[in-house]
Amino acid sequence: MDSVDVEHCRNTAVKLARTAGEVIKNAWSKKKSIQTKLSQVDLVTETDVEVEKLLRSGFKEIYPDHRFIGEESSSAGEETQFSDEPTWIIDPVDGTMNFVHSFPYVAISIALTVNKEVVVGVVYNPILDQMYTAVKEKGAFLNDTSIHVTSKQELSDALLALEVGSGRDEKKMESVFTNLKTFIPICHGIRSMGSAALNMCHVASGGVDAYFESGIHCWDMAAGDIIIREAGGVVLHPSGGPFDLMARGVLCASSQKLAVSVSEKVNYINYERD
Ligand code: IPD
């Protein structure tokens, strides 16, 4: 990590996220070309691919030795190689379904890992012009304002976020319905933003108190991980064990007590690792 200037990396990521944001905004009201990936609701558009290429070449030019893991490169068959080397983990359009429907919750999610730890996180919603950033041990910000999780401890007065995700198989559906049945009667309310990265940023900035999902990938949650931790929150695996970027699940909350209460009740699925 000695050779990595994390502030410089954060500034580069912010700049590239703004450029990528222009691509998303330009495509926003135009007809989108849509293809499906692993299910009928797992979508990719030409904008996802264009933004990933833009980010990848942008980072490559400035940091030629850094590695890269991107949603669309992985979907196109590139093997995920996660090592101790500085690695950019990117979701070019988190919330592709929202993008397709012009529902204004889409984000470019960019994280830098060093020694397998996330040290920089940038999540940018270009439609609402909301830039969430965090650098290890330097706090978390929404635009230029410092953000913090709420102090909620009890499930009974917590607002939870969860997602249906992009699978519709029986096991997944059963898990989602079980969680709705479990949590609706015992918490304040349930929300679903359609973007894992933005759900995590809303935990970080106090809009919701906890969020969980299984089946997501490292690019959906890497930037959110550091943004929540730097905002004073807790990030775990849905089992209640330590967070593992490649383990396809996240449970994050405003406090350890709330995170444990959710983990004791949540139904999650163990997916094949990234
Ligand atoms: C999706 C979003 C969504 C989550 C899905 C993800 P994508 O990412 O984060 O909120 O429920 O599991 O796949 O495909 O829009 O980048």
XYZ file of C-alpha atoms and ligand atoms in Angstrom:
290
model
C 0.000 0.000 0.000
C 3.086 2.242 0.442
C 3.339 2.849 -3.275
C -0.350 3.699 -3.686
C -1.368 7.329 -3.254
C -4.966 6.745 -2.152
C -5.977 10.409 -2.318
C -4.744 10.607 -5.898
C -6.637 7.406 -6.691
C -9.829 8.804 -5.112
C -9.502 12.027 -7.154
C -8.955 10.053 -10.357
C -11.984 7.855 -9.615
C -14.170 10.929 -8.953
C -13.055 12.519 -12.229
C -13.662 9.373 -14.249
C -17.027 8.800 -12.532
C -18.124 12.305 -13.619
C -17.061 11.622 -17.218
C -18.885 8.267 -17.123
C -21.885 10.049 -15.612
C -22.141 12.214 -18.737
C -22.349 9.061 -20.878
C -25.201 7.747 -18.699
C -27.028 11.091 -18.735
C -26.731 11.363 -22.519
C -28.236 7.903 -22.916
C -30.920 8.448 -20.252
C -33.842 9.522 -22.396
C -32.796 7.715 -25.589
C -33.933 4.284 -26.733
C -31.690 1.695 -25.052
C -30.362 -1.443 -26.638
C -30.898 -4.193 -24.069
C -29.627 -7.752 -23.818
C -30.178 -10.375 -21.140
C -27.442 -12.231 -19.257
C -28.151 -15.041 -16.763
C -31.926 -14.491 -16.503
C -34.680 -12.532 -18.224
C -34.271 -9.766 -15.634
C -30.466 -9.735 -15.596
C -29.878 -6.947 -18.121
C -26.988 -5.278 -19.891
C -27.157 -2.255 -22.205
C -24.612 -0.777 -24.585
C -24.141 2.006 -22.002
C -22.951 -0.524 -19.364
C -20.344 -1.774 -21.835
C -19.321 1.708 -23.006
C -18.914 3.043 -19.460
C -16.861 0.030 -18.370
C -14.519 0.486 -21.360
C -14.165 4.193 -20.595
C -13.303 3.541 -16.944
C -10.978 0.674 -17.697
C -8.954 2.626 -20.248
C -8.988 5.731 -18.025
C -7.491 3.853 -15.061
C -5.058 1.914 -17.290
C -3.651 5.127 -18.700
C -2.951 6.612 -15.259
C -2.105 3.428 -13.329
C -0.713 0.966 -15.913
C 0.274 -1.575 -13.218
C -3.101 -1.718 -11.503
C -5.449 -4.634 -12.107
C -9.112 -4.498 -13.009
C -12.302 -6.437 -12.244
C -15.438 -5.200 -14.007
C -18.993 -6.490 -14.168
C -19.261 -6.528 -17.929
C -15.763 -7.911 -18.581
C -16.572 -10.735 -16.132
C -19.952 -11.355 -17.767
C -18.145 -11.541 -21.096
C -16.031 -14.396 -19.714
C -12.987 -12.674 -18.194
C -11.824 -14.590 -15.126
C -11.972 -12.692 -11.815
C -8.395 -12.531 -10.533
C -8.370 -11.043 -7.063
C -4.888 -10.585 -5.641
C -2.937 -8.347 -3.263
C -2.077 -6.043 -6.175
C -3.917 -2.695 -6.428
C -7.178 -3.633 -8.164
C -10.018 -1.465 -9.430
C -13.397 -3.181 -8.936
C -16.077 -1.562 -11.048
C -19.778 -1.707 -11.751
C -20.305 0.693 -14.675
C -24.076 0.980 -14.166
C -25.319 -0.424 -10.873
C -29.073 -0.485 -11.221
C -29.216 -1.408 -14.912
C -32.918 -2.275 -14.568
C -33.518 1.243 -13.193
C -31.509 2.707 -16.087
C -33.624 0.795 -18.602
C -36.797 2.200 -17.017
C -35.348 5.681 -16.362
C -35.928 5.254 -12.619
C -33.366 7.699 -11.205
C -31.412 5.296 -8.976
C -28.384 4.307 -11.014
C -24.772 4.547 -9.965
C -21.241 4.100 -11.171
C -19.526 2.099 -8.454
C -15.715 2.191 -8.247
C -13.498 0.654 -5.560
C -9.752 0.238 -5.208
C -8.419 -2.698 -3.217
C -4.869 -3.087 -1.950
C -3.869 -6.345 -0.232
C -7.495 -7.403 -0.808
C -8.816 -4.564 1.368
C -10.972 -1.778 -0.058
C -9.096 1.517 0.473
C -11.040 3.844 -1.840
C -14.741 3.858 -2.702
C -16.651 6.121 -5.087
C -20.349 5.723 -5.895
C -21.835 8.339 -8.221
C -25.508 8.769 -9.117
C -25.241 11.073 -12.164
C -28.980 11.614 -12.442
C -29.267 13.097 -8.946
C -25.654 14.348 -8.990
C -24.828 12.557 -5.741
C -21.168 11.637 -5.306
C -20.417 9.336 -2.342
C -16.715 8.907 -1.548
C -14.516 7.341 1.100
C -10.810 6.815 1.621
C -9.458 4.527 4.329
C -9.299 6.343 7.681
C -10.410 9.647 6.110
C -14.203 9.444 6.570
C -17.093 9.213 4.134
C -18.718 12.034 2.187
C -21.778 12.823 0.086
C -20.579 15.514 -2.301
C -18.523 17.614 0.144
C -20.495 16.849 3.282
C -19.352 14.290 5.828
C -21.884 11.447 6.276
C -22.661 9.130 9.192
C -24.879 6.139 9.837
C -27.804 6.514 12.233
C -27.504 5.364 15.831
C -30.337 2.806 15.450
C -29.873 -0.305 17.569
C -33.321 -1.929 17.509
C -34.984 -3.700 14.614
C -38.355 -2.464 15.816
C -37.545 1.115 14.803
C -35.239 0.412 11.856
C -35.901 1.073 8.163
C -34.484 -1.863 6.179
C -33.455 -2.140 2.533
C -33.521 -5.443 0.692
C -33.587 -6.470 -2.960
C -35.243 -9.109 -5.080
C -32.033 -9.241 -7.186
C -31.654 -10.491 -10.722
C -32.534 -14.181 -10.270
C -36.077 -15.572 -10.381
C -35.446 -19.229 -9.571
C -37.558 -20.952 -6.929
C -34.888 -20.939 -4.213
C -34.303 -17.212 -4.644
C -38.021 -16.396 -4.675
C -38.595 -18.442 -1.536
C -35.751 -16.656 0.235
C -37.098 -13.201 -0.722
C -40.656 -14.044 0.375
C -39.388 -15.563 3.633
C -37.455 -12.379 4.407
C -40.427 -10.142 3.622
C -42.605 -12.278 5.893
C -39.987 -12.216 8.658
C -39.045 -8.544 8.617
C -42.179 -6.599 7.613
C -43.982 -7.235 10.929
C -40.968 -6.442 13.118
C -39.338 -3.353 11.597
C -40.428 0.187 10.697
C -40.488 -0.437 6.940
C -38.817 -1.998 3.917
C -37.269 -0.168 0.921
C -35.706 -1.352 -2.314
C -33.649 1.094 -4.405
C -32.713 -1.341 -7.185
C -29.007 -0.628 -6.753
C -26.891 -2.455 -4.189
C -24.295 0.326 -4.201
C -26.930 2.985 -3.516
C -28.617 0.877 -0.823
C -25.232 0.740 0.913
C -24.697 4.491 0.499
C -28.124 5.106 2.033
C -27.074 3.076 5.079
C -23.886 5.180 5.203
C -25.770 8.469 5.010
C -28.526 7.445 7.416
C -31.524 7.153 5.048
C -31.944 3.487 5.924
C -30.574 1.599 8.921
C -29.678 -1.776 7.423
C -29.506 -3.592 4.091
C -28.929 -7.211 3.119
C -28.781 -9.198 -0.079
C -27.332 -12.485 -1.242
C -26.419 -13.229 -4.847
C -24.704 -9.932 -5.569
C -21.103 -9.636 -6.748
C -17.917 -7.897 -5.624
C -18.525 -4.985 -8.038
C -21.958 -4.305 -6.487
C -20.646 -3.987 -2.930
C -16.897 -3.123 -2.914
C -17.228 0.676 -2.915
C -20.199 0.554 -0.526
C -18.136 -1.498 1.942
C -15.610 1.272 2.656
C -18.217 4.056 2.431
C -20.269 2.395 5.207
C -17.277 1.562 7.401
C -15.921 5.106 7.081
C -19.392 6.433 7.962
C -19.251 4.440 11.223
C -21.350 1.464 10.126
C -20.891 -2.286 10.159
C -20.457 -4.573 7.139
C -20.806 -8.346 7.556
C -21.622 -11.477 5.568
C -25.380 -12.231 5.897
C -24.439 -15.191 8.164
C -23.176 -12.673 10.713
C -19.558 -13.677 9.978
C -16.868 -11.341 8.608
C -17.538 -9.594 5.300
C -15.882 -11.340 2.356
C -15.827 -9.375 -0.904
C -15.925 -12.507 -3.046
C -18.644 -14.352 -1.078
C -21.664 -12.954 -2.957
C -23.537 -11.509 0.021
C -23.697 -8.491 2.291
C -25.405 -7.405 5.488
C -24.685 -3.862 6.570
C -26.134 -1.784 9.351
C -25.807 1.345 11.423
C -24.685 -0.601 14.506
C -23.237 -3.967 15.480
C -26.331 -4.711 17.589
C -28.689 -4.106 14.665
C -26.458 -6.098 12.287
C -26.496 -9.081 14.650
C -30.298 -8.870 15.107
C -30.773 -8.942 11.324
C -28.254 -11.766 10.827
C -30.055 -13.931 13.405
C -33.251 -13.763 11.339
C -32.230 -13.340 7.710
C -32.644 -16.097 5.146
C -29.673 -16.082 2.729
C -28.324 -18.298 -0.020
C -24.685 -19.302 -0.419
C -23.761 -18.715 -4.064
C -20.617 -19.797 -5.865
C -17.847 -17.304 -5.081
C -16.751 -14.614 -7.537
C -27.881 -5.222 -9.536
C -28.338 -4.191 -8.532
C -29.553 -4.703 -7.769
C -29.276 -6.001 -7.092
C -28.816 -7.022 -8.100
C -27.600 -6.514 -8.846
P -26.637 -4.409 -11.755
O -26.707 -4.779 -10.174
O -27.317 -3.877 -7.643
O -29.912 -3.814 -6.755
O -30.436 -6.472 -6.477
O -28.509 -8.191 -7.389
O -27.228 -7.456 -9.810
O -26.834 -5.693 -12.486
O -27.708 -3.436 -12.014
O -25.266 -3.877 -11.929
